[in-house]
Amino acid sequence: MKRRTVHRVCTLCEATCGLAIEVEGRRVLAIRGDADDPFSRGHMCAKAPALADLHEDPDRLRRPVKRTDTGFVEISWEEAFELAAEGLLAVRTQGGADAIALYRGNPSIHDLGSTLYYIVLQRALGTRNRFSAGSLDTWPRYVQVSSMFGGMLHIPVPDLDRTSHLLVIGANPIVSNGSLMTAPDLRGRLKALRERGGKLVVIDPRRTETADLADAHHFIRPGADAALLLAMIHTLFDEGRVDLGRCGDFASGLDTVGKCVDRYTPERVAPRCGIDEETIRRLARELAGADAAVVYGRMGACCQPFGTLACWAIDLLNALTGNLDRPGGAMFARAAAPLDFAFAQGGEGIRFGRHQSRVSGYDEIFGELPMAALAEEIETDGDGRVRALITYCGNPVVSAPDSDRLDAALDSLDFMVSIDFYVNETTRHAKVILPPPGPLENDTYDLSLYNLAIRNVAKWSRAAFEVEPGGLSVWEIVLELAGRIMGLGELETGQVDDLVLRQLVTLALAGSPLADQLDRVVEALGKQPGPARLLDLLLRLGPYGDGFGRAPNGLTLARVAEHEHGLDLGPLEPALPGKLATASGRIELAPPRILGDLPRLDAWLEAEPVADFILIGRRDPRSMNSWLHNSERLLRGRDRCTVHIHPDDARRLGLRDGSAARLSTEAGELIAPVELSDRLMPGVVSLPHGWGHDLPGVGLGVASGRPGVNTNRLLAAREVDVPSGASVLNGVPVTVKAVGTVS
Ligand SMILES: Nc1nc2c(c(=O)[nH]1)N[C@H]1C(S)=C(S)[C@@H](COP(=O)(O)OP(=O)(O)OC[C@H]3O[C@@H](n4cnc5c(=O)[nH]c(N)nc54)[C@H](O)[C@@H]3O)O[C@H]1N2
Ligand SMILES: Nc1nc2c(c(=O)[nH]1)N[C@H]1C(S)=C(S)[C@@H](COP(=O)(O)OP(=O)(O)OC[C@H]3O[C@@H](n4cnc5c(=O)[nH]c(N)nc54)[C@H](O)[C@@H]3O)O[C@H]1N2
Ligand code: SF4
Ligand SMILES: [Mo]
C-alpha cells in the first residue's frame, strides 16, 4: 500500500498546529509537527499523537447504536434516523418546540462541518432551550466584547510577536496552548518575548508552568481579579496616566469609567486580592509605561464569580493605556472567512435577555440559555418543560456543575439523541447515538479560531482518510435528521443542502453589492454539497476574497487549498473604528449591563471571607477536557486527577502525598488523592475537571480503568457570573478534610 503524507491542522485545541500525518491505507504511521506550516513552524504538543489513538480506538462508535435493556447495539442508519425523528417528534407534538433541548459542546468549533451545520439543526428545532459549553467557558468574555465592540467574535488578542509587556491573568497558555487567542507554540513565542527584552508577568493563585517562564508571578486570591484590575485602573486615573491614544476619537464612557473606579482604591482591594497596594500600583504603571503592552486573561479570570467584570477591566486596561488596536497591544484578527454577518442583530449591537429561562429567569445570551438552567428545566413541571435532549459533541454530565443532579435529570428524560462517537457519561443516557466520522476523516477549516489568531492565516485541511465505508459525514447526519424533523423526509440530503446554501448566500449577500446576483453566486459555488462550498462563499466574500469576480486575484477556497501548509496573510493590523459593530459605532467603555454588576462586587469586597479553602481548576498537558482519557499513551504515568494543596495547609490537616482528602461543598462531596504542591497559594486547592469515568454504562475501556473523580459534583449550578450567566468554575469555597490513606 502506498504511503502518503497529509498536511492538516490538529483539531484538538485552539492552537491550530500544522501536522504532517504519514498514513498507509487506513493506518496512521506517524504524526509530526509540520515544519513548513508558516504559523506553527513545526510545533505540536503531546496531545497530537492521540489523534492516531482516536482514529484507531475500538471503543469509538462507527455505526449508530440504540440503547436496549442489555446495553447499546448497532443499528442501521435508516433505523437510527427513524428512531431519532420519531422520538423527537413525539415529544414535540406533546410539549411543543421548547420541550426539546439542545446542547453543543466544545469540539463543535474545531470542525467546519459541525460548526456550520449545527445552525441547521438549531433552526430545524426552533427551540428556545438551547445550551452550550459557552456558559462553562467563554460567555463572560463574549458578553463583554459584544457590549464594548459590538460582536461576540470582536475579541482583541495579544499581538504576541510584537508586544514588549504581557500581563497574563487567570490563564496558563503553556499548558492550555492558548484560548480565545489562537497562537501555536506559545512556549517559543513567550521565550521570544523575553529574548527581545520584553517582560512577562503572571497573576494566578497557582505558580503555573507559564509563571515559570515569567519575570514576575503574583499569587491572587481566586475571584479577586475584577477588584485588582479595577484598582489598577483607579491608579491610572489617580496618577494621570490614562491615554486612549487613537481610540480616544471613537470611544464613549471614559468619564463614567473614571467615576466607577474611584472607589476601588488599591488600599481597599489589596487585602481581598492578597496583593499589596504598592504592587497594584506598580502593575498599572508598568503597563502604562511599556512601549507596547497587553493584558490577557482566560478561564481563571472568566469562569469565576466576577468573570464579566474582570474581562471588562482587562480590555479597559488595554484601552486606557493606549494599547488597544495598536501593534504590540491588543488587536483584532482579520479573518479570511469572517462570520460577522451570522451574528449580526440588524446593526443594533447585540442585545441580551430577549427571553428568559422558564424556571429561574436566566437571560438568553446569543440565543442560548446558561447551563445553570438545564437540570431545573428538565425537573420542573409545567408548560415548556424539557422532555428530550440532543447533545452534539459534548459531555455535560462531566463538564457542567451539579453533575449528579444533571445526570439524574438526563436519566428522567423521555427521549435523548446524541451526535458523538463515544458512549460517555452523558451519551450513555441517549436512546440513539449517531456517530460522526473519526477525527482524521473530515476536510476542515478553523472558521471560528482564525477570528482570534495572532497572525492573519488561512489553511484548508484535507481529510487524511475517506469517511469509513458505512459512515456518514456530520453534515449528512445533521441534514438527514433536520430534514426528517422539518418534514422534508422525501428530499435527498443534497437537495436539503441546496436549500441551506441558498439561505446562507441570501444572508451573506444582504446589503452587499452582490445582493441581486444570488443565482450567479449560487452557481459559482458548484454542485458538490457539504461544508466546502459554504466556506468558499465566506472566503470569496471575505476581506481577501475574489468577491466573485470583483477582485480577480483574491482568495477562493481553491486558492487557499493550493497552500497545503497554510497561507500566511501577515501580522495583525489596526482595525478600528471600521470593525466596531456597536449601535453607536463607538467603543462603549462603560456598558450598562456590566456596570450593573459592580454593587455585587462591592458586597463581596465588604463581606468577611468565610471559607477554609477556595477551589480552582487545573489543566494538564496530556488531557483535553473530558475526552482524551481513552488514549493509553496520554493516560499513562502518574495519576493526574489529584487535589493539589500547599504543604503548610496539608500539614495542618494531617494530609500527606498520596493520602485521601474529602472535599465538600453545599452541592456535594467527593474523595480524591492528595498531592502536595508549593505551587499553590496557601488556602487554595486545585482539582482538574473532565474526570469521573466510573459511571455504569460508560463505554470507555481505557478511561474507566483510571476514572478519577468529577470535580463538577462539588459545584452548584446556581452559582453564576451574573451579567453572563456563566457558571462559576473557579473560586468556589470548599471544606477539605483528611480521610486516611489511599493505597
Ligand atoms: N469544573 C470545571 N468544569 C469545566 C471546565 C473547568 O475548567 N472546570 N472547563 C469548561 C470548558 S472551558 C469547556 S470547553 C467544557 C467542555 O465541555 P464539553 O464540550 O461538554 O465536553 P468535552 O469534554 O469537550 O466533550 C467533548 C465530546 O465531544 C465528542 N467529540 C469529539 N470530537 C467530536 C466530533 O468531531 N464530532 C462530534 N459529534 N463529537 C465529537 C467527544 O467524544 C466528547 O464526548 O468543560 C467545561 N467544564
Ligand atoms: N492540555 C489541555 N489544553 C487545553 C484544555 C485541556 O483540557 N487540556 N482545554 C482547552 C479549553 S476548552 C480551554 S477553554 C482552554 C483554557 O485555557 P486556560 O484558561 O489558559 O487554561 P486553564 O488551565 O483553565 O487556566 C486557568 C488559570 O487560571 C488560574 N485561576 C483559577 N482561578 C483563578 C482566579 O480566580 N484568578 C486568577 N487570576 N487565576 C485563576 C488557574 O490556576 C489556571 O492557571 O484550554 C484549552 N486547552
Ligand atoms: S497545541 Fe493544540 S493544536 Fe497544537 S498539537 Fe497540541 S492539541 Fe493540537
Ligand atoms: Mo473551553
Short mmCIF file of C-alpha atoms in Angstrom, two decimals, residues 234-443:
data_model
loop_
_atom_site.label_atom_id
_atom_site.label_comp_id
_atom_site.label_asym_id
_atom_site.label_seq_id
_atom_site.Cartn_x
_atom_site.Cartn_y
_atom_site.Cartn_z
CA HIS A 234 -8.02 53.55 39.56
CA THR A 235 -4.25 54.07 39.70
CA LEU A 236 -4.13 55.13 36.03
CA PHE A 237 -6.74 57.82 36.71
CA ASP A 238 -5.19 58.77 40.02
CA GLU A 239 -1.75 59.29 38.53
CA GLY A 240 -2.90 60.93 35.30
CA ARG A 241 -1.76 58.02 33.16
CA VAL A 242 -4.97 57.46 31.17
CA ASP A 243 -4.26 57.78 27.46
CA LEU A 244 -6.63 56.19 24.96
CA GLY A 245 -4.35 57.05 22.06
CA ARG A 246 -6.03 56.84 18.67
CA CYS A 247 -9.07 55.13 20.21
CA GLY A 248 -9.92 58.36 22.04
CA ASP A 249 -11.57 59.58 18.84
CA PHE A 250 -14.20 56.87 18.87
CA ALA A 251 -14.64 55.76 22.48
CA SER A 252 -17.54 56.69 24.77
CA GLY A 253 -17.91 56.47 28.51
CA LEU A 254 -14.46 57.40 29.79
CA ASP A 255 -15.85 59.75 32.44
CA THR A 256 -18.23 57.08 33.68
CA VAL A 257 -15.35 54.63 33.99
CA GLY A 258 -13.39 57.19 35.98
CA LYS A 259 -16.30 57.63 38.41
CA CYS A 260 -16.86 53.89 38.73
CA VAL A 261 -13.26 53.04 39.61
CA ASP A 262 -12.97 55.86 42.10
CA ARG A 263 -13.98 53.58 44.97
CA TYR A 264 -11.62 50.71 44.05
CA THR A 265 -8.53 52.08 45.71
CA PRO A 266 -5.51 49.80 45.95
CA GLU A 267 -5.82 50.08 49.75
CA ARG A 268 -9.38 48.83 49.69
CA VAL A 269 -8.90 45.82 47.43
CA ALA A 270 -5.40 44.73 48.50
CA PRO A 271 -6.47 42.59 51.47
CA ARG A 272 -9.02 40.66 49.38
CA CYS A 273 -6.57 40.17 46.50
CA GLY A 274 -3.62 39.10 48.60
CA ILE A 275 -1.53 41.60 46.60
CA ASP A 276 -0.24 44.70 48.41
CA GLU A 277 -1.20 48.19 47.30
CA GLU A 278 2.25 49.20 46.12
CA THR A 279 2.41 46.14 43.84
CA ILE A 280 -1.02 47.00 42.45
CA ARG A 281 0.18 50.49 41.57
CA ARG A 282 3.38 49.17 40.07
CA LEU A 283 1.49 46.69 37.87
CA ALA A 284 -0.53 49.61 36.49
CA ARG A 285 2.49 51.86 35.95
CA GLU A 286 4.40 49.14 34.14
CA LEU A 287 1.53 48.65 31.72
CA ALA A 288 1.21 52.37 31.07
CA GLY A 289 4.95 52.82 30.73
CA ALA A 290 5.80 49.94 28.38
CA ASP A 291 6.41 50.57 24.67
CA ALA A 292 3.59 48.22 23.82
CA ALA A 293 1.74 46.22 26.46
CA VAL A 294 -1.21 43.91 26.63
CA VAL A 295 -3.28 42.21 29.33
CA TYR A 296 -4.57 38.73 28.57
CA GLY A 297 -6.91 36.67 30.72
CA ARG A 298 -8.78 33.41 30.29
CA MET A 299 -10.59 30.73 32.33
CA GLY A 300 -9.37 31.88 35.74
CA ALA A 301 -10.46 35.44 35.02
CA CYS A 302 -13.59 34.41 33.14
CA CYS A 303 -15.37 31.40 34.66
CA GLN A 304 -15.29 32.73 38.18
CA PRO A 305 -17.62 34.83 40.37
CA PHE A 306 -16.89 38.16 38.63
CA GLY A 307 -15.91 36.99 35.16
CA THR A 308 -17.60 39.67 33.06
CA LEU A 309 -16.28 42.47 35.27
CA ALA A 310 -12.77 41.01 35.08
CA CYS A 311 -12.93 40.68 31.28
CA TRP A 312 -14.18 44.27 31.08
CA ALA A 313 -11.35 45.52 33.26
CA ILE A 314 -8.82 43.65 31.10
CA ASP A 315 -9.90 45.45 27.93
CA LEU A 316 -10.24 48.74 29.80
CA LEU A 317 -6.62 48.43 30.84
CA ASN A 318 -5.68 47.73 27.24
CA ALA A 319 -7.67 50.72 26.01
CA LEU A 320 -6.73 53.18 28.76
CA THR A 321 -3.02 52.55 28.32
CA GLY A 322 -3.32 53.25 24.59
CA ASN A 323 -2.68 49.62 23.72
CA LEU A 324 -5.99 48.72 22.13
CA ASP A 325 -5.74 48.19 18.38
CA ARG A 326 -2.09 49.07 18.07
CA PRO A 327 0.87 46.83 17.16
CA GLY A 328 2.19 45.05 20.22
CA GLY A 329 -1.06 45.64 22.09
CA ALA A 330 -4.49 44.01 21.94
CA MET A 331 -5.51 43.70 18.30
CA PHE A 332 -8.24 42.21 16.16
CA ALA A 333 -7.63 39.49 13.61
CA ARG A 334 -8.87 39.95 10.07
CA ALA A 335 -10.31 36.53 9.32
CA ALA A 336 -10.25 35.42 5.70
CA ALA A 337 -13.67 33.83 6.23
CA PRO A 338 -15.47 36.23 8.55
CA LEU A 339 -18.59 35.20 10.39
CA ASP A 340 -19.78 38.60 11.49
CA PHE A 341 -22.94 38.52 9.40
CA ALA A 342 -24.06 35.30 11.05
CA PHE A 343 -24.22 37.01 14.45
CA ALA A 344 -25.44 40.44 13.39
CA GLN A 345 -28.63 41.62 15.02
CA GLY A 346 -29.59 44.28 12.48
CA GLY A 347 -26.80 46.78 13.17
CA GLU A 348 -28.20 47.47 16.63
CA GLY A 349 -25.35 45.93 18.53
CA ILE A 350 -26.04 42.77 20.49
CA ARG A 351 -28.97 42.57 22.90
CA PHE A 352 -29.15 40.10 25.74
CA GLY A 353 -32.14 38.81 27.63
CA ARG A 354 -34.51 38.80 24.66
CA HIS A 355 -36.17 35.96 26.54
CA GLN A 356 -35.63 34.24 29.87
CA SER A 357 -35.41 30.69 31.08
CA ARG A 358 -38.73 29.38 32.35
CA VAL A 359 -37.83 28.33 35.89
CA SER A 360 -35.23 30.77 37.22
CA GLY A 361 -35.48 33.54 34.64
CA TYR A 362 -31.89 33.46 33.39
CA ASP A 363 -31.35 35.79 30.46
CA GLU A 364 -30.89 34.44 26.96
CA ILE A 365 -27.35 35.14 25.75
CA PHE A 366 -26.71 34.83 22.00
CA GLY A 367 -29.93 32.84 21.72
CA GLU A 368 -28.84 30.31 24.31
CA LEU A 369 -29.56 29.74 27.98
CA PRO A 370 -26.89 29.07 30.60
CA MET A 371 -26.13 25.55 31.78
CA ALA A 372 -27.22 26.71 35.23
CA ALA A 373 -30.76 26.24 33.90
CA LEU A 374 -30.70 22.85 32.19
CA ALA A 375 -31.35 20.47 35.09
CA GLU A 376 -34.18 22.56 36.53
CA GLU A 377 -35.81 22.95 33.11
CA ILE A 378 -35.94 19.15 32.90
CA GLU A 379 -37.07 18.64 36.51
CA THR A 380 -39.78 21.29 36.81
CA ASP A 381 -43.32 20.56 35.69
CA GLY A 382 -45.34 22.93 33.54
CA ASP A 383 -45.67 24.28 30.02
CA GLY A 384 -42.41 24.28 28.13
CA ARG A 385 -40.79 21.62 30.33
CA VAL A 386 -37.82 19.96 28.64
CA ARG A 387 -38.56 16.31 27.93
CA ALA A 388 -36.00 15.50 25.24
CA LEU A 389 -32.39 16.46 24.63
CA ILE A 390 -29.98 16.36 21.74
CA THR A 391 -26.30 16.53 22.66
CA TYR A 392 -23.81 17.47 19.99
CA CYS A 393 -20.07 17.00 20.61
CA GLY A 394 -20.37 17.39 24.36
CA ASN A 395 -20.26 15.74 27.75
CA PRO A 396 -22.23 17.99 30.11
CA VAL A 397 -22.56 15.35 32.83
CA VAL A 398 -18.84 15.76 33.40
CA SER A 399 -18.38 19.34 32.20
CA ALA A 400 -21.17 21.19 33.97
CA PRO A 401 -21.71 21.96 37.66
CA ASP A 402 -24.09 19.89 39.80
CA SER A 403 -23.17 16.79 37.83
CA ASP A 404 -25.09 14.29 39.95
CA ARG A 405 -28.24 16.29 39.59
CA LEU A 406 -27.79 16.76 35.84
CA ASP A 407 -27.03 13.06 35.47
CA ALA A 408 -30.29 12.18 37.23
CA ALA A 409 -32.20 14.74 35.16
CA LEU A 410 -30.94 13.23 31.90
CA ASP A 411 -31.97 9.81 33.15
CA SER A 412 -35.51 11.09 33.64
CA LEU A 413 -35.94 12.38 30.07
CA ASP A 414 -38.50 10.85 27.72
CA PHE A 415 -36.01 10.86 24.87
CA MET A 416 -32.42 11.70 24.11
CA VAL A 417 -30.25 11.60 20.98
CA SER A 418 -26.52 12.19 20.91
CA ILE A 419 -24.29 13.05 18.00
CA ASP A 420 -20.98 11.78 19.31
CA PHE A 421 -18.57 8.94 18.72
CA TYR A 422 -18.24 7.78 22.31
CA VAL A 423 -20.58 6.28 24.87
CA ASN A 424 -19.53 8.60 27.67
CA GLU A 425 -21.05 9.79 30.95
CA THR A 426 -23.60 11.86 29.03
CA THR A 427 -24.33 9.91 25.86
CA ARG A 428 -24.99 6.74 27.85
CA HIS A 429 -28.40 8.28 28.54
CA ALA A 430 -29.24 8.57 24.84
CA LYS A 431 -31.74 6.24 23.19
CA VAL A 432 -29.86 6.66 19.92
CA ILE A 433 -26.28 7.76 19.25
CA LEU A 434 -25.34 8.95 15.77
CA PRO A 435 -21.55 8.83 15.35
CA PRO A 436 -19.72 11.37 13.20
CA PRO A 437 -16.62 10.20 11.31
CA GLY A 438 -13.30 9.90 13.13
CA PRO A 439 -11.11 12.95 13.75
CA LEU A 440 -8.98 12.46 10.63
CA GLU A 441 -11.86 11.76 8.24
CA ASN A 442 -13.06 15.33 7.65
CA ASP A 443 -11.90 18.16 5.42
#
